[in-house]
Short mmCIF file of N, CA, C and O in Angstrom, two decimals:
data_model
loop_
_atom_site.label_atom_id
_atom_site.label_comp_id
_atom_site.label_asym_id
_atom_site.label_seq_id
_atom_site.Cartn_x
_atom_site.Cartn_y
_atom_site.Cartn_z
N MET A 1 -123.93 41.56 67.83
CA MET A 1 -123.33 40.51 68.61
C MET A 1 -122.37 39.76 67.71
O MET A 1 -122.70 39.39 66.59
N ALA A 2 -121.19 39.53 68.18
CA ALA A 2 -120.17 38.84 67.40
C ALA A 2 -120.24 37.35 67.69
O ALA A 2 -120.48 36.92 68.81
N ILE A 3 -120.05 36.55 66.66
CA ILE A 3 -120.03 35.09 66.79
C ILE A 3 -118.59 34.64 66.61
O ILE A 3 -117.94 34.99 65.63
N ASN A 4 -118.11 33.84 67.54
CA ASN A 4 -116.73 33.37 67.51
C ASN A 4 -116.72 31.95 66.97
O ASN A 4 -117.33 31.05 67.54
N PHE A 5 -116.04 31.73 65.85
CA PHE A 5 -115.95 30.41 65.24
C PHE A 5 -114.60 29.75 65.49
O PHE A 5 -114.14 28.94 64.73
N ASN A 6 -113.95 30.09 66.58
CA ASN A 6 -112.65 29.51 66.91
C ASN A 6 -112.78 28.02 67.21
O ASN A 6 -113.80 27.54 67.66
N ASN A 7 -111.68 27.29 66.99
CA ASN A 7 -111.59 25.86 67.29
C ASN A 7 -112.58 25.00 66.53
O ASN A 7 -112.98 23.95 66.98
N GLY A 8 -113.04 25.44 65.38
CA GLY A 8 -113.92 24.63 64.55
C GLY A 8 -115.33 24.50 65.09
O GLY A 8 -116.10 23.68 64.63
N ILE A 9 -115.70 25.30 66.05
CA ILE A 9 -117.04 25.23 66.60
C ILE A 9 -117.89 26.26 65.87
O ILE A 9 -117.54 27.42 65.77
N GLY A 10 -119.01 25.82 65.34
CA GLY A 10 -119.87 26.70 64.57
C GLY A 10 -121.11 27.10 65.35
O GLY A 10 -121.27 26.75 66.51
N PRO A 11 -122.01 27.81 64.70
CA PRO A 11 -123.23 28.24 65.36
C PRO A 11 -124.02 27.04 65.86
O PRO A 11 -124.16 26.04 65.19
N GLY A 12 -124.54 27.13 67.07
CA GLY A 12 -125.34 26.06 67.64
C GLY A 12 -124.51 24.96 68.27
O GLY A 12 -125.04 24.02 68.84
N GLN A 13 -123.20 25.06 68.16
CA GLN A 13 -122.32 24.05 68.76
C GLN A 13 -121.54 24.71 69.88
O GLN A 13 -121.02 25.80 69.73
N ASN A 14 -121.44 24.03 70.99
CA ASN A 14 -120.71 24.62 72.10
C ASN A 14 -119.50 23.79 72.51
O ASN A 14 -118.89 24.05 73.52
N GLY A 15 -119.20 22.73 71.78
CA GLY A 15 -118.01 21.93 72.06
C GLY A 15 -118.18 20.95 73.20
O GLY A 15 -117.22 20.39 73.68
N THR A 16 -119.40 20.74 73.65
CA THR A 16 -119.62 19.83 74.77
C THR A 16 -120.50 18.65 74.37
O THR A 16 -121.30 18.17 75.14
N ASN A 17 -120.37 18.25 73.12
CA ASN A 17 -121.15 17.12 72.60
C ASN A 17 -122.65 17.32 72.76
O ASN A 17 -123.38 16.42 73.14
N GLY A 18 -123.12 18.52 72.51
CA GLY A 18 -124.55 18.79 72.54
C GLY A 18 -125.06 19.22 73.89
O GLY A 18 -126.17 19.69 74.02
N ALA A 19 -124.30 19.02 74.94
CA ALA A 19 -124.76 19.43 76.26
C ALA A 19 -124.43 20.91 76.46
O ALA A 19 -123.33 21.34 76.17
N LYS A 20 -125.39 21.65 76.95
CA LYS A 20 -125.17 23.08 77.20
C LYS A 20 -125.04 23.30 78.69
O LYS A 20 -125.70 22.67 79.49
N SER A 21 -124.16 24.20 79.04
CA SER A 21 -123.99 24.52 80.46
C SER A 21 -123.89 26.01 80.62
O SER A 21 -123.61 26.73 79.67
N LYS A 22 -124.08 26.49 81.82
CA LYS A 22 -123.99 27.92 82.10
C LYS A 22 -122.57 28.42 81.92
O LYS A 22 -122.34 29.58 81.67
N ASP A 23 -121.58 27.50 82.04
CA ASP A 23 -120.19 27.91 81.90
C ASP A 23 -119.85 28.37 80.49
O ASP A 23 -118.91 29.12 80.29
N ASN A 24 -120.62 27.94 79.51
CA ASN A 24 -120.36 28.30 78.12
C ASN A 24 -120.99 29.65 77.75
O ASN A 24 -120.82 30.12 76.65
N VAL A 25 -121.71 30.26 78.67
CA VAL A 25 -122.34 31.54 78.40
C VAL A 25 -121.28 32.62 78.56
O VAL A 25 -120.59 32.69 79.56
N THR A 26 -121.14 33.45 77.53
CA THR A 26 -120.14 34.52 77.58
C THR A 26 -120.60 35.61 78.53
O THR A 26 -121.80 35.76 78.79
N PRO A 27 -119.68 36.39 79.07
CA PRO A 27 -120.06 37.50 79.95
C PRO A 27 -121.04 38.45 79.27
O PRO A 27 -121.94 38.96 79.90
N LEU A 28 -120.86 38.68 77.97
CA LEU A 28 -121.76 39.57 77.24
C LEU A 28 -123.17 39.03 77.29
O LEU A 28 -124.13 39.76 77.53
N THR A 29 -123.32 37.73 77.09
CA THR A 29 -124.65 37.12 77.11
C THR A 29 -125.25 37.23 78.50
O THR A 29 -126.43 37.51 78.65
N ARG A 30 -124.45 37.03 79.53
CA ARG A 30 -124.95 37.16 80.90
C ARG A 30 -125.42 38.59 81.15
O ARG A 30 -126.45 38.81 81.76
N ASP A 31 -124.65 39.58 80.68
CA ASP A 31 -125.02 40.98 80.87
C ASP A 31 -126.34 41.29 80.18
O ASP A 31 -127.19 41.98 80.73
N VAL A 32 -126.51 40.78 78.97
CA VAL A 32 -127.75 41.02 78.22
C VAL A 32 -128.92 40.41 78.97
O VAL A 32 -129.97 41.02 79.13
N ALA A 33 -128.75 39.18 79.47
CA ALA A 33 -129.82 38.53 80.21
C ALA A 33 -130.13 39.29 81.49
O ALA A 33 -131.28 39.48 81.86
N SER A 34 -129.10 39.76 82.18
CA SER A 34 -129.29 40.52 83.41
C SER A 34 -130.02 41.83 83.13
O SER A 34 -130.95 42.19 83.85
N ASN A 35 -129.59 42.54 82.10
CA ASN A 35 -130.24 43.80 81.74
C ASN A 35 -131.68 43.57 81.32
O ASN A 35 -132.54 44.38 81.57
N SER A 36 -131.95 42.47 80.67
CA SER A 36 -133.30 42.14 80.24
C SER A 36 -134.20 41.94 81.44
O SER A 36 -135.33 42.40 81.46
N GLN A 37 -133.70 41.27 82.47
CA GLN A 37 -134.49 41.07 83.68
C GLN A 37 -134.73 42.39 84.39
O GLN A 37 -135.83 42.66 84.86
N ASN A 38 -133.71 43.22 84.49
CA ASN A 38 -133.86 44.52 85.14
C ASN A 38 -134.87 45.38 84.40
O ASN A 38 -135.66 46.08 85.01
N ALA A 39 -134.84 45.36 83.07
CA ALA A 39 -135.75 46.17 82.27
C ALA A 39 -137.19 45.72 82.45
O ALA A 39 -138.10 46.53 82.46
N SER A 40 -137.40 44.42 82.61
CA SER A 40 -138.77 43.94 82.77
C SER A 40 -139.32 44.28 84.14
O SER A 40 -140.51 44.33 84.34
N ASN A 41 -138.45 44.51 85.13
CA ASN A 41 -138.91 44.88 86.46
C ASN A 41 -139.30 46.34 86.55
O ASN A 41 -140.09 46.73 87.39
N LYS A 42 -138.73 47.19 85.71
CA LYS A 42 -139.02 48.61 85.70
C LYS A 42 -140.20 48.88 84.78
O LYS A 42 -140.36 48.24 83.75
N GLU A 43 -141.01 49.85 85.17
CA GLU A 43 -142.12 50.24 84.31
C GLU A 43 -141.79 51.57 83.66
O GLU A 43 -141.34 52.50 84.33
N ASP A 44 -142.00 51.65 82.37
CA ASP A 44 -141.80 52.91 81.66
C ASP A 44 -143.03 53.78 81.86
O ASP A 44 -144.15 53.29 81.89
N SER A 45 -142.81 55.05 82.00
CA SER A 45 -143.94 55.96 82.13
C SER A 45 -143.61 57.26 81.42
O SER A 45 -142.46 57.66 81.32
N VAL A 46 -144.66 57.89 80.94
CA VAL A 46 -144.53 59.17 80.25
C VAL A 46 -145.56 60.10 80.87
O VAL A 46 -146.72 59.75 81.03
N LYS A 47 -145.11 61.29 81.22
CA LYS A 47 -146.02 62.28 81.77
C LYS A 47 -146.07 63.45 80.80
O LYS A 47 -145.04 64.05 80.50
N LEU A 48 -147.26 63.74 80.31
CA LEU A 48 -147.42 64.82 79.34
C LEU A 48 -147.75 66.12 80.06
O LEU A 48 -148.51 66.13 81.03
N SER A 49 -147.19 67.21 79.57
CA SER A 49 -147.49 68.51 80.16
C SER A 49 -148.91 68.91 79.80
O SER A 49 -149.54 68.36 78.90
N SER A 50 -149.42 69.88 80.51
CA SER A 50 -150.79 70.35 80.25
C SER A 50 -150.89 70.96 78.85
O SER A 50 -151.94 70.85 78.20
N GLN A 51 -149.81 71.56 78.37
CA GLN A 51 -149.83 72.13 77.03
C GLN A 51 -149.97 71.03 75.97
O GLN A 51 -150.73 71.18 75.01
N VAL A 52 -149.26 69.94 76.15
CA VAL A 52 -149.35 68.83 75.20
C VAL A 52 -150.75 68.23 75.25
O VAL A 52 -151.33 67.91 74.21
N GLN A 53 -151.30 68.11 76.43
CA GLN A 53 -152.65 67.57 76.55
C GLN A 53 -153.66 68.48 75.86
O GLN A 53 -154.57 68.01 75.19
N SER A 54 -153.48 69.79 75.99
CA SER A 54 -154.36 70.75 75.31
C SER A 54 -154.23 70.63 73.80
O SER A 54 -155.23 70.64 73.08
N LEU A 55 -152.99 70.50 73.33
CA LEU A 55 -152.77 70.35 71.89
C LEU A 55 -153.41 69.07 71.37
O LEU A 55 -154.00 69.05 70.29
N GLN A 56 -153.31 67.99 72.13
CA GLN A 56 -153.92 66.74 71.71
C GLN A 56 -155.44 66.87 71.65
O GLN A 56 -156.08 66.34 70.75
N SER A 57 -156.00 67.58 72.61
CA SER A 57 -157.44 67.80 72.61
C SER A 57 -157.87 68.62 71.39
O SER A 57 -158.85 68.29 70.73
N LEU A 58 -157.13 69.68 71.10
CA LEU A 58 -157.43 70.50 69.92
C LEU A 58 -157.29 69.70 68.63
O LEU A 58 -158.10 69.82 67.72
N GLU A 59 -156.25 68.87 68.57
CA GLU A 59 -156.04 68.04 67.38
C GLU A 59 -157.22 67.09 67.18
O GLU A 59 -157.68 66.90 66.05
N ALA A 60 -157.72 66.52 68.26
CA ALA A 60 -158.87 65.61 68.16
C ALA A 60 -160.11 66.36 67.66
O ALA A 60 -160.86 65.84 66.83
N GLN A 61 -160.30 67.60 68.14
CA GLN A 61 -161.43 68.41 67.69
C GLN A 61 -161.31 68.75 66.21
O GLN A 61 -162.29 68.73 65.47
N ILE A 62 -160.10 69.08 65.78
CA ILE A 62 -159.87 69.44 64.38
C ILE A 62 -160.13 68.24 63.47
O ILE A 62 -160.71 68.37 62.39
N LYS A 63 -159.72 67.06 63.92
CA LYS A 63 -159.93 65.85 63.12
C LYS A 63 -161.42 65.56 62.93
O LYS A 63 -161.81 64.96 61.94
N LYS A 64 -162.25 65.99 63.87
CA LYS A 64 -163.69 65.76 63.77
C LYS A 64 -164.35 66.72 62.79
O LYS A 64 -165.45 66.45 62.31
N MET A 65 -163.68 67.84 62.51
CA MET A 65 -164.25 68.85 61.62
C MET A 65 -164.18 68.37 60.17
O MET A 65 -163.24 67.68 59.78
N PRO A 66 -165.16 68.75 59.37
CA PRO A 66 -165.12 68.37 57.95
C PRO A 66 -164.01 69.13 57.23
O PRO A 66 -163.63 70.23 57.62
N ASP A 67 -163.50 68.54 56.16
CA ASP A 67 -162.43 69.18 55.38
C ASP A 67 -162.94 70.39 54.61
O ASP A 67 -162.18 71.30 54.30
N VAL A 68 -164.21 70.40 54.27
CA VAL A 68 -164.79 71.46 53.46
C VAL A 68 -166.00 72.04 54.20
O VAL A 68 -166.82 71.30 54.75
N ASP A 69 -166.10 73.36 54.22
CA ASP A 69 -167.27 74.02 54.79
C ASP A 69 -168.37 73.99 53.73
O ASP A 69 -168.51 74.91 52.92
N GLN A 70 -169.12 72.92 53.74
CA GLN A 70 -170.12 72.69 52.68
C GLN A 70 -171.17 73.79 52.64
O GLN A 70 -171.64 74.17 51.57
N GLU A 71 -171.52 74.35 53.79
CA GLU A 71 -172.51 75.42 53.82
C GLU A 71 -172.01 76.64 53.05
O GLU A 71 -172.74 77.24 52.26
N ARG A 72 -170.74 76.96 53.24
CA ARG A 72 -170.13 78.10 52.53
C ARG A 72 -170.07 77.83 51.03
O ARG A 72 -170.37 78.70 50.20
N VAL A 73 -169.71 76.62 50.66
CA VAL A 73 -169.64 76.23 49.24
C VAL A 73 -171.02 76.36 48.60
O VAL A 73 -171.16 76.90 47.49
N ASP A 74 -172.06 75.88 49.28
CA ASP A 74 -173.41 75.95 48.74
C ASP A 74 -173.88 77.39 48.57
O ASP A 74 -174.54 77.74 47.58
N THR A 75 -173.51 78.26 49.52
CA THR A 75 -173.88 79.67 49.44
C THR A 75 -173.24 80.32 48.22
O THR A 75 -173.90 81.07 47.47
N ILE A 76 -171.97 80.06 47.99
CA ILE A 76 -171.26 80.65 46.84
C ILE A 76 -171.82 80.09 45.53
O ILE A 76 -172.02 80.84 44.56
N LYS A 77 -172.09 78.79 45.48
CA LYS A 77 -172.67 78.19 44.27
C LYS A 77 -174.01 78.83 43.93
O LYS A 77 -174.29 79.13 42.76
N SER A 78 -174.81 79.03 44.94
CA SER A 78 -176.12 79.64 44.73
C SER A 78 -175.99 81.07 44.22
O SER A 78 -176.71 81.49 43.31
N ALA A 79 -175.05 81.82 44.81
CA ALA A 79 -174.84 83.21 44.38
C ALA A 79 -174.36 83.26 42.94
O ALA A 79 -174.81 84.12 42.16
N ILE A 80 -173.47 82.34 42.55
CA ILE A 80 -172.99 82.30 41.16
C ILE A 80 -174.13 81.95 40.22
O ILE A 80 -174.31 82.58 39.16
N ALA A 81 -174.91 80.95 40.59
CA ALA A 81 -176.03 80.51 39.74
C ALA A 81 -177.07 81.62 39.56
O ALA A 81 -177.67 81.75 38.48
N ASN A 82 -177.29 82.43 40.57
CA ASN A 82 -178.28 83.51 40.50
C ASN A 82 -177.71 84.81 39.97
O ASN A 82 -178.42 85.81 39.89
N GLY A 83 -176.39 84.82 39.63
CA GLY A 83 -175.77 86.03 39.12
C GLY A 83 -175.53 87.08 40.20
O GLY A 83 -175.34 88.25 39.89
N GLU A 84 -175.55 86.68 41.45
CA GLU A 84 -175.39 87.61 42.55
C GLU A 84 -173.96 87.67 43.08
O GLU A 84 -173.65 88.50 43.93
N TYR A 85 -173.09 86.82 42.59
CA TYR A 85 -171.73 86.75 43.09
C TYR A 85 -170.89 87.80 42.38
O TYR A 85 -170.79 87.82 41.15
N THR A 86 -170.31 88.70 43.16
CA THR A 86 -169.46 89.73 42.57
C THR A 86 -168.03 89.55 43.05
O THR A 86 -167.78 89.09 44.17
N ILE A 87 -167.10 89.92 42.20
CA ILE A 87 -165.69 89.79 42.52
C ILE A 87 -165.13 91.19 42.73
O ILE A 87 -165.31 92.08 41.89
N ASN A 88 -164.44 91.39 43.84
CA ASN A 88 -163.78 92.64 44.13
C ASN A 88 -162.37 92.53 43.53
O ASN A 88 -161.47 91.95 44.13
N TYR A 89 -162.21 93.07 42.33
CA TYR A 89 -160.96 92.90 41.59
C TYR A 89 -159.77 93.58 42.27
O TYR A 89 -158.64 93.08 42.19
N GLU A 90 -160.00 94.69 42.92
CA GLU A 90 -158.91 95.37 43.62
C GLU A 90 -158.42 94.52 44.80
O GLU A 90 -157.22 94.39 45.03
N ARG A 91 -159.34 93.94 45.53
CA ARG A 91 -158.96 93.08 46.65
C ARG A 91 -158.24 91.83 46.15
O ARG A 91 -157.25 91.39 46.74
N LEU A 92 -158.71 91.27 45.04
CA LEU A 92 -158.07 90.10 44.45
C LEU A 92 -156.65 90.43 44.00
O LEU A 92 -155.71 89.67 44.27
N ALA A 93 -156.46 91.57 43.34
CA ALA A 93 -155.14 91.98 42.88
C ALA A 93 -154.19 92.20 44.06
O ALA A 93 -153.01 91.80 44.01
N ALA A 94 -154.68 92.80 45.12
CA ALA A 94 -153.86 93.03 46.31
C ALA A 94 -153.43 91.70 46.94
O ALA A 94 -152.28 91.54 47.37
N ALA A 95 -154.33 90.74 46.96
CA ALA A 95 -154.03 89.42 47.54
C ALA A 95 -152.97 88.70 46.68
O ALA A 95 -152.06 88.05 47.21
N ILE A 96 -153.08 88.83 45.36
CA ILE A 96 -152.10 88.22 44.46
C ILE A 96 -150.73 88.86 44.65
O ILE A 96 -149.72 88.16 44.74
N GLN A 97 -150.68 90.19 44.74
CA GLN A 97 -149.41 90.88 44.96
C GLN A 97 -148.79 90.48 46.30
O GLN A 97 -147.57 90.26 46.38
N LYS A 98 -149.59 90.39 47.32
CA LYS A 98 -149.09 90.00 48.63
C LYS A 98 -148.52 88.58 48.59
O LYS A 98 -147.44 88.32 49.14
N PHE A 99 -149.20 87.69 47.89
CA PHE A 99 -148.74 86.31 47.78
C PHE A 99 -147.42 86.24 47.02
O PHE A 99 -146.48 85.58 47.45
N GLU A 100 -147.34 86.93 45.88
CA GLU A 100 -146.11 86.90 45.08
C GLU A 100 -144.96 87.56 45.81
O GLU A 100 -143.80 87.17 45.67
N GLY A 101 -145.25 88.59 46.62
CA GLY A 101 -144.21 89.26 47.40
C GLY A 101 -143.62 88.36 48.49
O GLY A 101 -142.49 88.51 48.91
N SER A 102 -144.41 87.41 48.95
CA SER A 102 -143.94 86.52 50.02
C SER A 102 -143.10 85.36 49.48
O SER A 102 -142.49 84.64 50.26
N LEU A 103 -143.07 85.19 48.17
CA LEU A 103 -142.29 84.10 47.57
C LEU A 103 -140.84 84.39 47.55
O LEU A 103 -140.07 84.99 47.57
#
């Protein structure tokens, strides 16, 4: 919004010795006030598609899930502690090659 300081009138002064009248309202100000009234009469609404609703439901379910599968972690820890955990080196090497190939 531009402020006009013509004729020595500054902000908050309208040149009428402190009295304000509707005549001093610029057309721009009237338009803003009019648009403001029209906007308050209208209600905004948003309609979500069924796909978005499904995604929101899935997102809520995922947020409820723990970040770590503690049962799986405990099983692996136990296997390592008992010397029962074996590593398939060929499978590990293939996974590393596949990862590096995708870079």
